[in-house]
Amino acid sequence: MGSRLLKRAGISPKTCEQLKRHNIESCKDLLKHTAFEVMHAAGLSYQKTLEMMETVSKVIAPPLTTALELWKHYSDSRFLTSLPALDKVLRGGIPCGAITEVTGPFGCGKTQLCMMLSVVTTLPKELGGLDRSVIYIDTESAFSAERLVEIAQNRFPDYFSSREKVVQMAGRVHIFREMTCQDVFRRLEKLEEILIATKAGLIILDSVASVVRKEFDTTLPGNLLLRSNVLGEEATTLKYLAHQFNIPVVVTNQITTQIGGQGSGPDTEGDSGIVTAALGNTWAHSVNTRFILQYGDGHQRQLLVAKSPVAPFAVLNYTIQKEGFCMNGNDGEVTLYEGTDPSLQAIRVRTLINLDTP
Ligand code: ATP
Ligand code: MG
């Protein structure tokens, strides 16, 4: 809430301009200062300054709501993925106003899922889409426009039979390539205006892990805490945006080999053996819903619903086809996960399997 820009909090453009010169742009920036400091920066009277600070405090205070209100608008707060089995498990789709994380070993399909969700977001409502654009923050240069178009044309062949529709769809997926933690953070901070300008209905961050893991060697003293702080700030901003615009935020994460138990110790990219989601416990608590992708037998892969405030632990089998993510059968086969929290279990990474054998 505090990330909201002052110009979106009912403060006059002239005062916003004046405060910007003192690096006060958001509600949080303003409320970090004393009334005297703000008075000098804004060039207002003390009384006017107090009134402005009160207005800003009221704007960012979480609104009081009831369960009845939330229940009435439940269907507006879910995003249908075009995977009926997954939507059913999730009680209507991926939650809006919250962070959904997709974690799993390399090559398992995290980026494929993100690209497919991007296509679905741009679809008209009568076809199950949101008719909105997408903000896609790509930190791995993994996004492929060719693949996006291939998924669109193969998944929704009737709708994307005309070149015009394909061009329209591709023009609504806004890609930001950000390769450092600082760049990602700056982008997130400036995203509010872009979301308004583009009428975005989905934010994707693919991936949250790659830049922080590159920049913070957690074997060095102090770095684990620093990394935790950076991730905490990112999660707060993403949650604010998700909540403010009532849209889903999807982030991808990597896997890690845990040394010395859950969530502790340095992490290294795992390629076999016991691995779990990367970035530790603090980050895990920041995400509202967590999917784990893992390899199965042959071409089969599995999506585990490992954390959700509304759904039980579940396992769905999928493959990746020309049309992107596909669940087995029409509605997919869902197995309820037996045992303890799947996010605490080892994730199956690719071993030396022969993908040509059935
Ligand atoms: P990383 O952790 O490296 O980012 P990822 O989980 O994001 O990996 P993706 O890039 O989403 O992995 O998936 C790559 C996999 O998608 C390929 O290994 C391949 O199996 C599958 N794939 C990609 N393109 C196609 C296609 N056109 N048809 C079928 N499968 C495809
Ligand atoms: Mg990827």
Short mmCIF file of C-alpha atoms and ligand atoms in Angstrom, two decimals:
data_model
loop_
_atom_site.label_atom_id
_atom_site.label_comp_id
_atom_site.label_asym_id
_atom_site.label_seq_id
_atom_site.Cartn_x
_atom_site.Cartn_y
_atom_site.Cartn_z
CA MET A 1 0.00 0.00 0.00
CA GLY A 2 2.79 2.40 0.94
CA SER A 3 4.27 2.02 -2.55
CA ARG A 4 1.33 3.96 -4.00
CA LEU A 5 2.49 7.13 -5.73
CA LEU A 6 1.39 10.41 -4.16
CA LYS A 7 -0.22 11.51 -7.40
CA ARG A 8 -2.51 8.48 -7.04
CA ALA A 9 -3.31 9.41 -3.46
CA GLY A 10 -5.20 12.61 -4.16
CA ILE A 11 -2.26 15.01 -3.74
CA SER A 12 -2.19 17.94 -6.17
CA PRO A 13 0.22 17.68 -9.15
CA LYS A 14 1.97 20.87 -8.01
CA THR A 15 2.70 19.49 -4.53
CA CYS A 16 3.76 16.13 -6.01
CA GLU A 17 6.22 17.94 -8.29
CA GLN A 18 7.58 19.91 -5.35
CA LEU A 19 7.99 16.78 -3.18
CA LYS A 20 9.60 14.84 -6.04
CA ARG A 21 12.50 17.30 -5.94
CA HIS A 22 13.14 15.96 -2.43
CA ASN A 23 12.86 12.33 -3.55
CA ILE A 24 9.42 11.99 -2.00
CA GLU A 25 7.30 10.20 -4.57
CA SER A 26 5.33 7.48 -2.82
CA CYS A 27 3.11 7.44 0.27
CA LYS A 28 5.82 5.46 2.05
CA ASP A 29 8.43 8.13 1.19
CA LEU A 30 6.17 10.81 2.64
CA LEU A 31 5.27 9.03 5.85
CA LYS A 32 8.93 8.26 6.57
CA HIS A 33 9.42 11.99 7.23
CA THR A 34 8.29 14.18 10.10
CA ALA A 35 5.60 16.80 9.50
CA PHE A 36 8.24 19.53 9.74
CA GLU A 37 10.41 17.89 7.08
CA VAL A 38 7.41 17.46 4.78
CA MET A 39 6.31 21.04 5.41
CA HIS A 40 9.70 22.36 4.25
CA ALA A 41 9.88 20.03 1.26
CA ALA A 42 6.32 20.78 0.09
CA GLY A 43 6.37 24.49 0.87
CA LEU A 44 2.99 24.22 2.59
CA SER A 45 1.72 25.57 5.90
CA TYR A 46 1.98 23.27 8.93
CA GLN A 47 -1.80 22.84 9.01
CA LYS A 48 -1.96 21.92 5.29
CA THR A 49 0.94 19.51 5.77
CA LEU A 50 -0.86 17.70 8.60
CA GLU A 51 -3.99 17.46 6.45
CA MET A 52 -1.99 16.04 3.56
CA MET A 53 -0.34 13.45 5.79
CA GLU A 54 -3.71 12.43 7.18
CA THR A 55 -5.13 12.05 3.65
CA VAL A 56 -2.17 9.87 2.64
CA SER A 57 -2.46 7.72 5.78
CA LYS A 58 -6.17 7.14 5.10
CA VAL A 59 -5.54 6.25 1.46
CA ILE A 60 -3.03 3.55 2.28
CA ALA A 61 -4.80 2.10 5.31
CA PRO A 62 -6.18 -1.32 4.33
CA PRO A 63 -9.94 -0.99 3.68
CA LEU A 64 -12.28 -2.75 6.07
CA THR A 65 -14.16 -5.50 4.28
CA THR A 66 -16.29 -8.49 5.19
CA ALA A 67 -16.12 -12.13 4.19
CA LEU A 68 -19.50 -11.59 2.50
CA GLU A 69 -18.05 -8.91 0.22
CA LEU A 70 -15.10 -11.14 -0.69
CA TRP A 71 -17.41 -14.09 -1.28
CA LYS A 72 -19.67 -12.07 -3.62
CA HIS A 73 -16.67 -11.15 -5.78
CA TYR A 74 -14.97 -14.54 -5.57
CA SER A 75 -15.25 -15.34 -9.29
CA ASP A 76 -13.67 -11.94 -10.17
CA SER A 77 -10.71 -12.87 -8.06
CA ARG A 78 -9.66 -15.99 -10.01
CA PHE A 79 -7.84 -16.27 -13.32
CA LEU A 80 -8.77 -19.28 -15.47
CA THR A 81 -5.61 -20.87 -16.80
CA SER A 82 -7.18 -22.83 -19.71
CA LEU A 83 -6.20 -25.97 -17.80
CA PRO A 84 -9.61 -27.09 -16.42
CA ALA A 85 -8.16 -29.69 -14.05
CA LEU A 86 -5.84 -27.16 -12.43
CA ASP A 87 -8.58 -24.52 -12.27
CA LYS A 88 -10.85 -27.03 -10.56
CA VAL A 89 -8.23 -27.90 -7.94
CA LEU A 90 -7.63 -24.19 -7.35
CA ARG A 91 -11.40 -23.53 -6.89
CA GLY A 92 -11.69 -21.46 -10.05
CA GLY A 93 -8.16 -20.67 -11.16
CA ILE A 94 -5.05 -18.79 -10.11
CA PRO A 95 -5.84 -16.21 -7.40
CA CYS A 96 -5.89 -12.51 -8.24
CA GLY A 97 -4.41 -10.10 -5.71
CA ALA A 98 -1.79 -12.65 -4.69
CA ILE A 99 1.53 -14.17 -5.70
CA THR A 100 1.65 -17.59 -7.34
CA GLU A 101 5.06 -19.20 -7.61
CA VAL A 102 6.06 -21.87 -10.11
CA THR A 103 9.21 -23.66 -9.10
CA GLY A 104 11.03 -26.63 -10.61
CA PRO A 105 14.18 -27.90 -12.29
CA PHE A 106 15.53 -26.37 -15.48
CA GLY A 107 13.73 -27.24 -18.67
CA CYS A 108 10.66 -28.47 -16.82
CA GLY A 109 8.28 -25.94 -18.33
CA LYS A 110 8.11 -22.90 -16.04
CA THR A 111 8.66 -20.43 -18.87
CA GLN A 112 6.31 -22.42 -21.12
CA LEU A 113 3.57 -22.06 -18.52
CA CYS A 114 4.24 -18.32 -18.21
CA MET A 115 4.03 -17.83 -21.98
CA MET A 116 0.82 -19.82 -22.14
CA LEU A 117 -0.75 -17.75 -19.34
CA SER A 118 0.28 -14.63 -21.25
CA VAL A 119 -1.66 -15.78 -24.31
CA VAL A 120 -4.73 -16.61 -22.19
CA THR A 121 -4.66 -13.17 -20.53
CA THR A 122 -5.02 -11.43 -23.89
CA LEU A 123 -7.94 -13.60 -25.06
CA PRO A 124 -11.45 -12.14 -25.13
CA LYS A 125 -13.58 -12.89 -22.10
CA GLU A 126 -15.97 -15.15 -24.02
CA LEU A 127 -13.01 -17.44 -24.74
CA GLY A 128 -12.03 -17.55 -21.08
CA GLY A 129 -9.43 -14.78 -21.19
CA LEU A 130 -9.22 -11.44 -19.44
CA ASP A 131 -8.94 -9.27 -22.57
CA ARG A 132 -6.03 -7.49 -20.88
CA SER A 133 -2.35 -7.08 -21.55
CA VAL A 134 0.62 -8.67 -19.77
CA ILE A 135 3.69 -7.31 -18.04
CA TYR A 136 6.42 -9.91 -18.49
CA ILE A 137 9.67 -9.28 -16.62
CA ASP A 138 12.26 -11.60 -18.11
CA THR A 139 15.48 -11.90 -16.12
CA GLU A 140 16.89 -14.84 -18.06
CA SER A 141 16.34 -13.76 -21.67
CA ALA A 142 14.23 -16.89 -21.92
CA PHE A 143 11.11 -15.36 -23.41
CA SER A 144 10.58 -16.34 -27.03
CA ALA A 145 8.11 -14.41 -29.20
CA GLU A 146 8.16 -17.25 -31.76
CA ARG A 147 7.16 -19.74 -29.10
CA LEU A 148 4.46 -17.39 -27.78
CA VAL A 149 2.93 -17.24 -31.26
CA GLU A 150 3.29 -21.01 -31.72
CA ILE A 151 1.45 -21.65 -28.44
CA ALA A 152 -1.28 -19.17 -29.37
CA GLN A 153 -1.85 -20.60 -32.87
CA ASN A 154 -1.84 -24.22 -31.72
CA ARG A 155 -3.86 -23.76 -28.54
CA PHE A 156 -6.55 -21.49 -29.96
CA PRO A 157 -6.35 -22.22 -33.71
CA ASP A 158 -9.76 -20.73 -34.57
CA TYR A 159 -9.20 -17.44 -32.83
CA PHE A 160 -5.63 -17.02 -34.01
CA SER A 161 -6.35 -18.09 -37.60
CA SER A 162 -5.97 -14.47 -38.71
CA ARG A 163 -2.62 -12.71 -38.63
CA GLU A 164 -4.30 -9.61 -37.24
CA LYS A 165 -5.31 -11.39 -34.03
CA VAL A 166 -1.80 -12.80 -33.59
CA VAL A 167 -0.28 -9.36 -34.05
CA GLN A 168 -2.76 -7.87 -31.57
CA MET A 169 -1.96 -10.55 -28.99
CA ALA A 170 1.82 -10.21 -29.36
CA GLY A 171 1.52 -6.43 -29.07
CA ARG A 172 -0.19 -6.78 -25.71
CA VAL A 173 2.61 -8.77 -24.09
CA HIS A 174 5.03 -6.15 -22.77
CA ILE A 175 8.48 -7.56 -22.17
CA PHE A 176 11.00 -5.99 -19.81
CA ARG A 177 14.43 -7.59 -19.82
CA GLU A 178 16.01 -6.86 -16.43
CA MET A 179 19.30 -8.52 -15.66
CA THR A 180 20.26 -7.26 -12.19
CA CYS A 181 18.52 -7.09 -8.82
CA GLN A 182 18.58 -3.34 -8.95
CA ASP A 183 17.01 -3.27 -12.41
CA VAL A 184 14.27 -5.67 -11.34
CA PHE A 185 13.54 -3.64 -8.25
CA ARG A 186 13.47 -0.34 -10.14
CA ARG A 187 11.13 -1.86 -12.69
CA LEU A 188 8.78 -3.09 -9.97
CA GLU A 189 8.79 0.33 -8.33
CA LYS A 190 7.76 2.00 -11.58
CA LEU A 191 5.25 -0.64 -12.57
CA GLU A 192 2.13 1.01 -11.20
CA GLU A 193 1.93 3.60 -13.98
CA ILE A 194 2.77 1.03 -16.65
CA LEU A 195 -0.01 -1.22 -15.35
CA ILE A 196 -2.49 1.62 -15.69
CA ALA A 197 -1.24 2.67 -19.13
CA THR A 198 -1.26 -0.86 -20.56
CA LYS A 199 -4.38 -2.10 -18.72
CA ALA A 200 -2.42 -5.15 -17.70
CA GLY A 201 -4.22 -8.14 -16.21
CA LEU A 202 -1.19 -10.26 -15.33
CA ILE A 203 2.35 -9.67 -14.06
CA ILE A 204 4.98 -12.33 -14.67
CA LEU A 205 8.45 -12.34 -13.15
CA ASP A 206 10.52 -15.07 -14.82
CA SER A 207 12.52 -15.63 -12.72
CA VAL A 208 12.74 -14.15 -9.25
CA ALA A 209 15.64 -16.46 -8.39
CA SER A 210 18.19 -16.03 -11.15
CA VAL A 211 19.30 -12.46 -10.42
CA VAL A 212 19.38 -12.75 -6.64
CA ARG A 213 21.25 -16.03 -6.75
CA LYS A 214 23.78 -14.58 -9.16
CA GLU A 215 24.39 -11.52 -7.02
CA PHE A 216 24.26 -12.91 -3.48
CA ASP A 217 26.73 -15.64 -2.69
CA THR A 218 25.04 -16.97 0.42
CA THR A 219 28.18 -18.79 1.55
CA LEU A 220 29.61 -15.36 2.43
CA PRO A 221 28.70 -13.91 5.84
CA GLY A 222 25.80 -11.45 5.84
CA ASN A 223 24.67 -12.21 2.30
CA LEU A 224 21.80 -14.46 3.33
CA LEU A 225 20.27 -11.61 5.31
CA LEU A 226 20.85 -9.11 2.50
CA ARG A 227 19.25 -11.46 0.00
CA SER A 228 16.32 -12.01 2.32
CA ASN A 229 15.81 -8.25 2.58
CA VAL A 230 15.88 -7.81 -1.20
CA LEU A 231 13.39 -10.64 -1.69
CA GLY A 232 11.19 -9.23 1.07
CA GLU A 233 11.06 -5.83 -0.67
CA GLU A 234 10.27 -7.44 -4.00
CA ALA A 235 7.50 -9.55 -2.48
CA THR A 236 5.98 -6.51 -0.74
CA THR A 237 5.89 -4.50 -3.98
CA LEU A 238 4.48 -7.41 -5.98
CA LYS A 239 1.80 -8.03 -3.35
CA TYR A 240 0.88 -4.37 -3.34
CA LEU A 241 0.49 -4.33 -7.14
CA ALA A 242 -1.44 -7.62 -7.16
CA HIS A 243 -3.79 -6.33 -4.48
CA GLN A 244 -4.17 -2.81 -5.81
CA PHE A 245 -5.10 -3.93 -9.32
CA ASN A 246 -6.72 -7.23 -8.29
CA ILE A 247 -4.58 -9.17 -10.75
CA PRO A 248 -2.53 -12.35 -10.46
CA VAL A 249 1.24 -12.18 -10.12
CA VAL A 250 3.11 -15.27 -11.32
CA VAL A 251 6.79 -15.68 -10.47
CA THR A 252 9.10 -18.53 -11.31
CA ASN A 253 11.71 -19.89 -8.94
CA GLN A 254 14.54 -22.38 -9.24
CA ILE A 255 15.48 -25.42 -7.23
CA THR A 256 18.29 -25.84 -4.79
CA THR A 257 20.22 -28.60 -3.10
CA GLN A 258 19.71 -28.17 0.60
CA ILE A 259 22.72 -28.71 2.79
CA GLY A 260 22.02 -29.05 6.51
CA GLY A 261 18.24 -29.21 6.43
CA GLN A 262 15.23 -27.29 5.16
CA GLY A 263 15.70 -23.66 4.31
CA SER A 264 19.12 -23.40 5.87
CA GLY A 265 22.59 -23.41 4.50
CA PRO A 266 23.93 -22.19 1.19
CA ASP A 267 22.12 -23.22 -1.94
CA THR A 268 23.55 -24.49 -5.17
CA GLU A 269 21.81 -25.45 -8.38
CA GLY A 270 20.91 -29.10 -8.07
CA ASP A 271 20.93 -31.48 -10.99
CA SER A 272 20.25 -34.71 -9.19
CA GLY A 273 19.40 -36.05 -5.78
CA ILE A 274 17.47 -34.21 -3.08
CA VAL A 275 16.43 -30.75 -4.11
CA THR A 276 13.75 -28.32 -2.95
CA ALA A 277 12.52 -24.87 -4.01
CA ALA A 278 15.22 -22.18 -3.86
CA LEU A 279 15.33 -18.92 -1.88
CA GLY A 280 14.58 -20.33 1.58
CA ASN A 281 11.76 -20.10 4.06
CA THR A 282 11.23 -16.34 4.20
CA TRP A 283 10.52 -16.23 0.49
CA ALA A 284 8.37 -19.38 0.68
CA HIS A 285 6.15 -17.61 3.22
CA SER A 286 5.75 -14.62 0.87
CA VAL A 287 4.10 -16.62 -1.88
CA ASN A 288 0.42 -17.41 -1.50
CA THR A 289 0.27 -20.36 -3.90
CA ARG A 290 3.16 -22.60 -4.92
CA PHE A 291 3.30 -25.03 -7.82
CA ILE A 292 6.20 -27.44 -8.09
CA LEU A 293 6.98 -28.81 -11.54
CA GLN A 294 8.97 -32.00 -11.67
CA TYR A 295 9.98 -34.69 -14.10
CA GLY A 296 8.09 -37.97 -14.28
CA ASP A 297 8.62 -40.98 -16.50
CA GLY A 298 9.42 -40.50 -20.18
CA HIS A 299 7.69 -37.37 -21.49
CA GLN A 300 5.49 -37.15 -18.42
CA ARG A 301 5.93 -34.33 -15.97
CA GLN A 302 4.04 -33.45 -12.83
CA LEU A 303 2.63 -30.27 -11.41
CA LEU A 304 2.22 -30.38 -7.63
CA VAL A 305 -0.05 -27.90 -5.95
CA ALA A 306 2.27 -27.58 -2.97
CA LYS A 307 0.78 -24.58 -1.21
CA SER A 308 -2.62 -22.94 -1.54
CA PRO A 309 -4.99 -21.22 0.87
CA VAL A 310 -7.97 -22.89 -0.84
CA ALA A 311 -6.81 -26.17 -2.35
CA PRO A 312 -5.51 -29.47 -0.99
CA PHE A 313 -2.10 -30.78 -2.00
CA ALA A 314 -2.61 -32.28 -5.45
CA VAL A 315 -0.66 -33.84 -8.30
CA LEU A 316 -1.50 -33.30 -11.96
CA ASN A 317 0.34 -34.90 -14.87
CA TYR A 318 1.26 -32.74 -17.83
CA THR A 319 3.29 -32.74 -20.99
CA ILE A 320 4.57 -29.84 -23.05
CA GLN A 321 3.26 -29.79 -26.59
CA LYS A 322 3.16 -27.32 -29.44
CA GLU A 323 0.14 -25.78 -27.75
CA GLY A 324 2.10 -25.34 -24.52
CA PHE A 325 1.15 -26.94 -21.23
CA CYS A 326 -1.28 -29.87 -21.61
CA MET A 327 -2.87 -31.88 -18.82
CA ASN A 328 -3.56 -35.57 -19.44
CA GLY A 329 -7.05 -36.38 -20.79
CA ASN A 330 -9.78 -33.82 -21.17
CA ASP A 331 -10.03 -32.70 -17.60
CA GLY A 332 -6.67 -34.05 -16.52
CA GLU A 333 -6.07 -36.61 -13.83
CA VAL A 334 -5.82 -35.21 -10.37
CA THR A 335 -4.44 -37.19 -7.50
CA LEU A 336 -4.60 -35.81 -4.03
CA TYR A 337 -1.11 -35.84 -2.61
CA GLU A 338 -0.66 -38.40 0.09
CA GLY A 339 1.77 -37.68 2.87
CA THR A 340 3.12 -34.45 4.21
CA ASP A 341 3.51 -31.06 2.53
CA PRO A 342 4.95 -31.79 -0.96
CA SER A 343 7.04 -28.63 -0.79
CA LEU A 344 9.04 -30.36 1.93
CA GLN A 345 9.69 -33.41 -0.27
CA ALA A 346 12.52 -33.81 -2.72
CA ILE A 347 11.68 -32.52 -6.21
CA ARG A 348 12.32 -34.98 -9.05
CA VAL A 349 14.84 -33.53 -11.45
CA ARG A 350 15.77 -34.90 -14.87
CA THR A 351 17.89 -38.01 -14.67
CA LEU A 352 19.33 -39.94 -17.62
CA ILE A 353 15.96 -40.89 -19.08
CA ASN A 354 15.46 -41.70 -22.72
CA LEU A 355 12.69 -39.40 -23.87
CA ASP A 356 12.19 -41.44 -27.04
CA THR A 357 10.92 -44.47 -25.16
CA PRO A 358 7.15 -44.43 -24.45
P1 ATP B 1 14.70 -22.92 -16.73
O1 ATP B 1 14.77 -23.27 -15.27
O2 ATP B 1 15.95 -23.25 -17.44
O3 ATP B 1 14.21 -21.55 -16.99
P2 ATP B 1 12.06 -23.84 -17.52
O4 ATP B 1 11.41 -24.67 -16.48
O5 ATP B 1 11.62 -22.44 -17.65
O6 ATP B 1 13.63 -23.96 -17.38
P3 ATP B 1 11.07 -24.08 -20.16
O7 ATP B 1 11.96 -23.22 -20.95
O8 ATP B 1 9.74 -23.57 -19.78
O9 ATP B 1 11.84 -24.60 -18.87
O10 ATP B 1 10.79 -25.45 -20.90
C1 ATP B 1 11.70 -25.96 -21.85
C2 ATP B 1 11.12 -27.26 -22.28
O11 ATP B 1 9.88 -27.05 -22.96
C3 ATP B 1 12.01 -27.95 -23.29
O12 ATP B 1 12.94 -28.74 -22.61
C4 ATP B 1 11.02 -28.79 -24.03
O13 ATP B 1 10.83 -29.96 -23.30
C5 ATP B 1 9.72 -28.02 -23.96
N1 ATP B 1 9.40 -27.31 -25.22
C6 ATP B 1 9.86 -26.11 -25.62
N2 ATP B 1 9.36 -25.80 -26.83
C7 ATP B 1 8.56 -26.80 -27.19
C8 ATP B 1 7.76 -27.07 -28.33
N3 ATP B 1 7.69 -26.23 -29.35
N4 ATP B 1 7.07 -28.21 -28.37
C9 ATP B 1 7.12 -29.08 -27.33
N5 ATP B 1 7.86 -28.89 -26.23
C10 ATP B 1 8.57 -27.76 -26.16
MG MG B 2 12.61 -20.61 -17.73
#
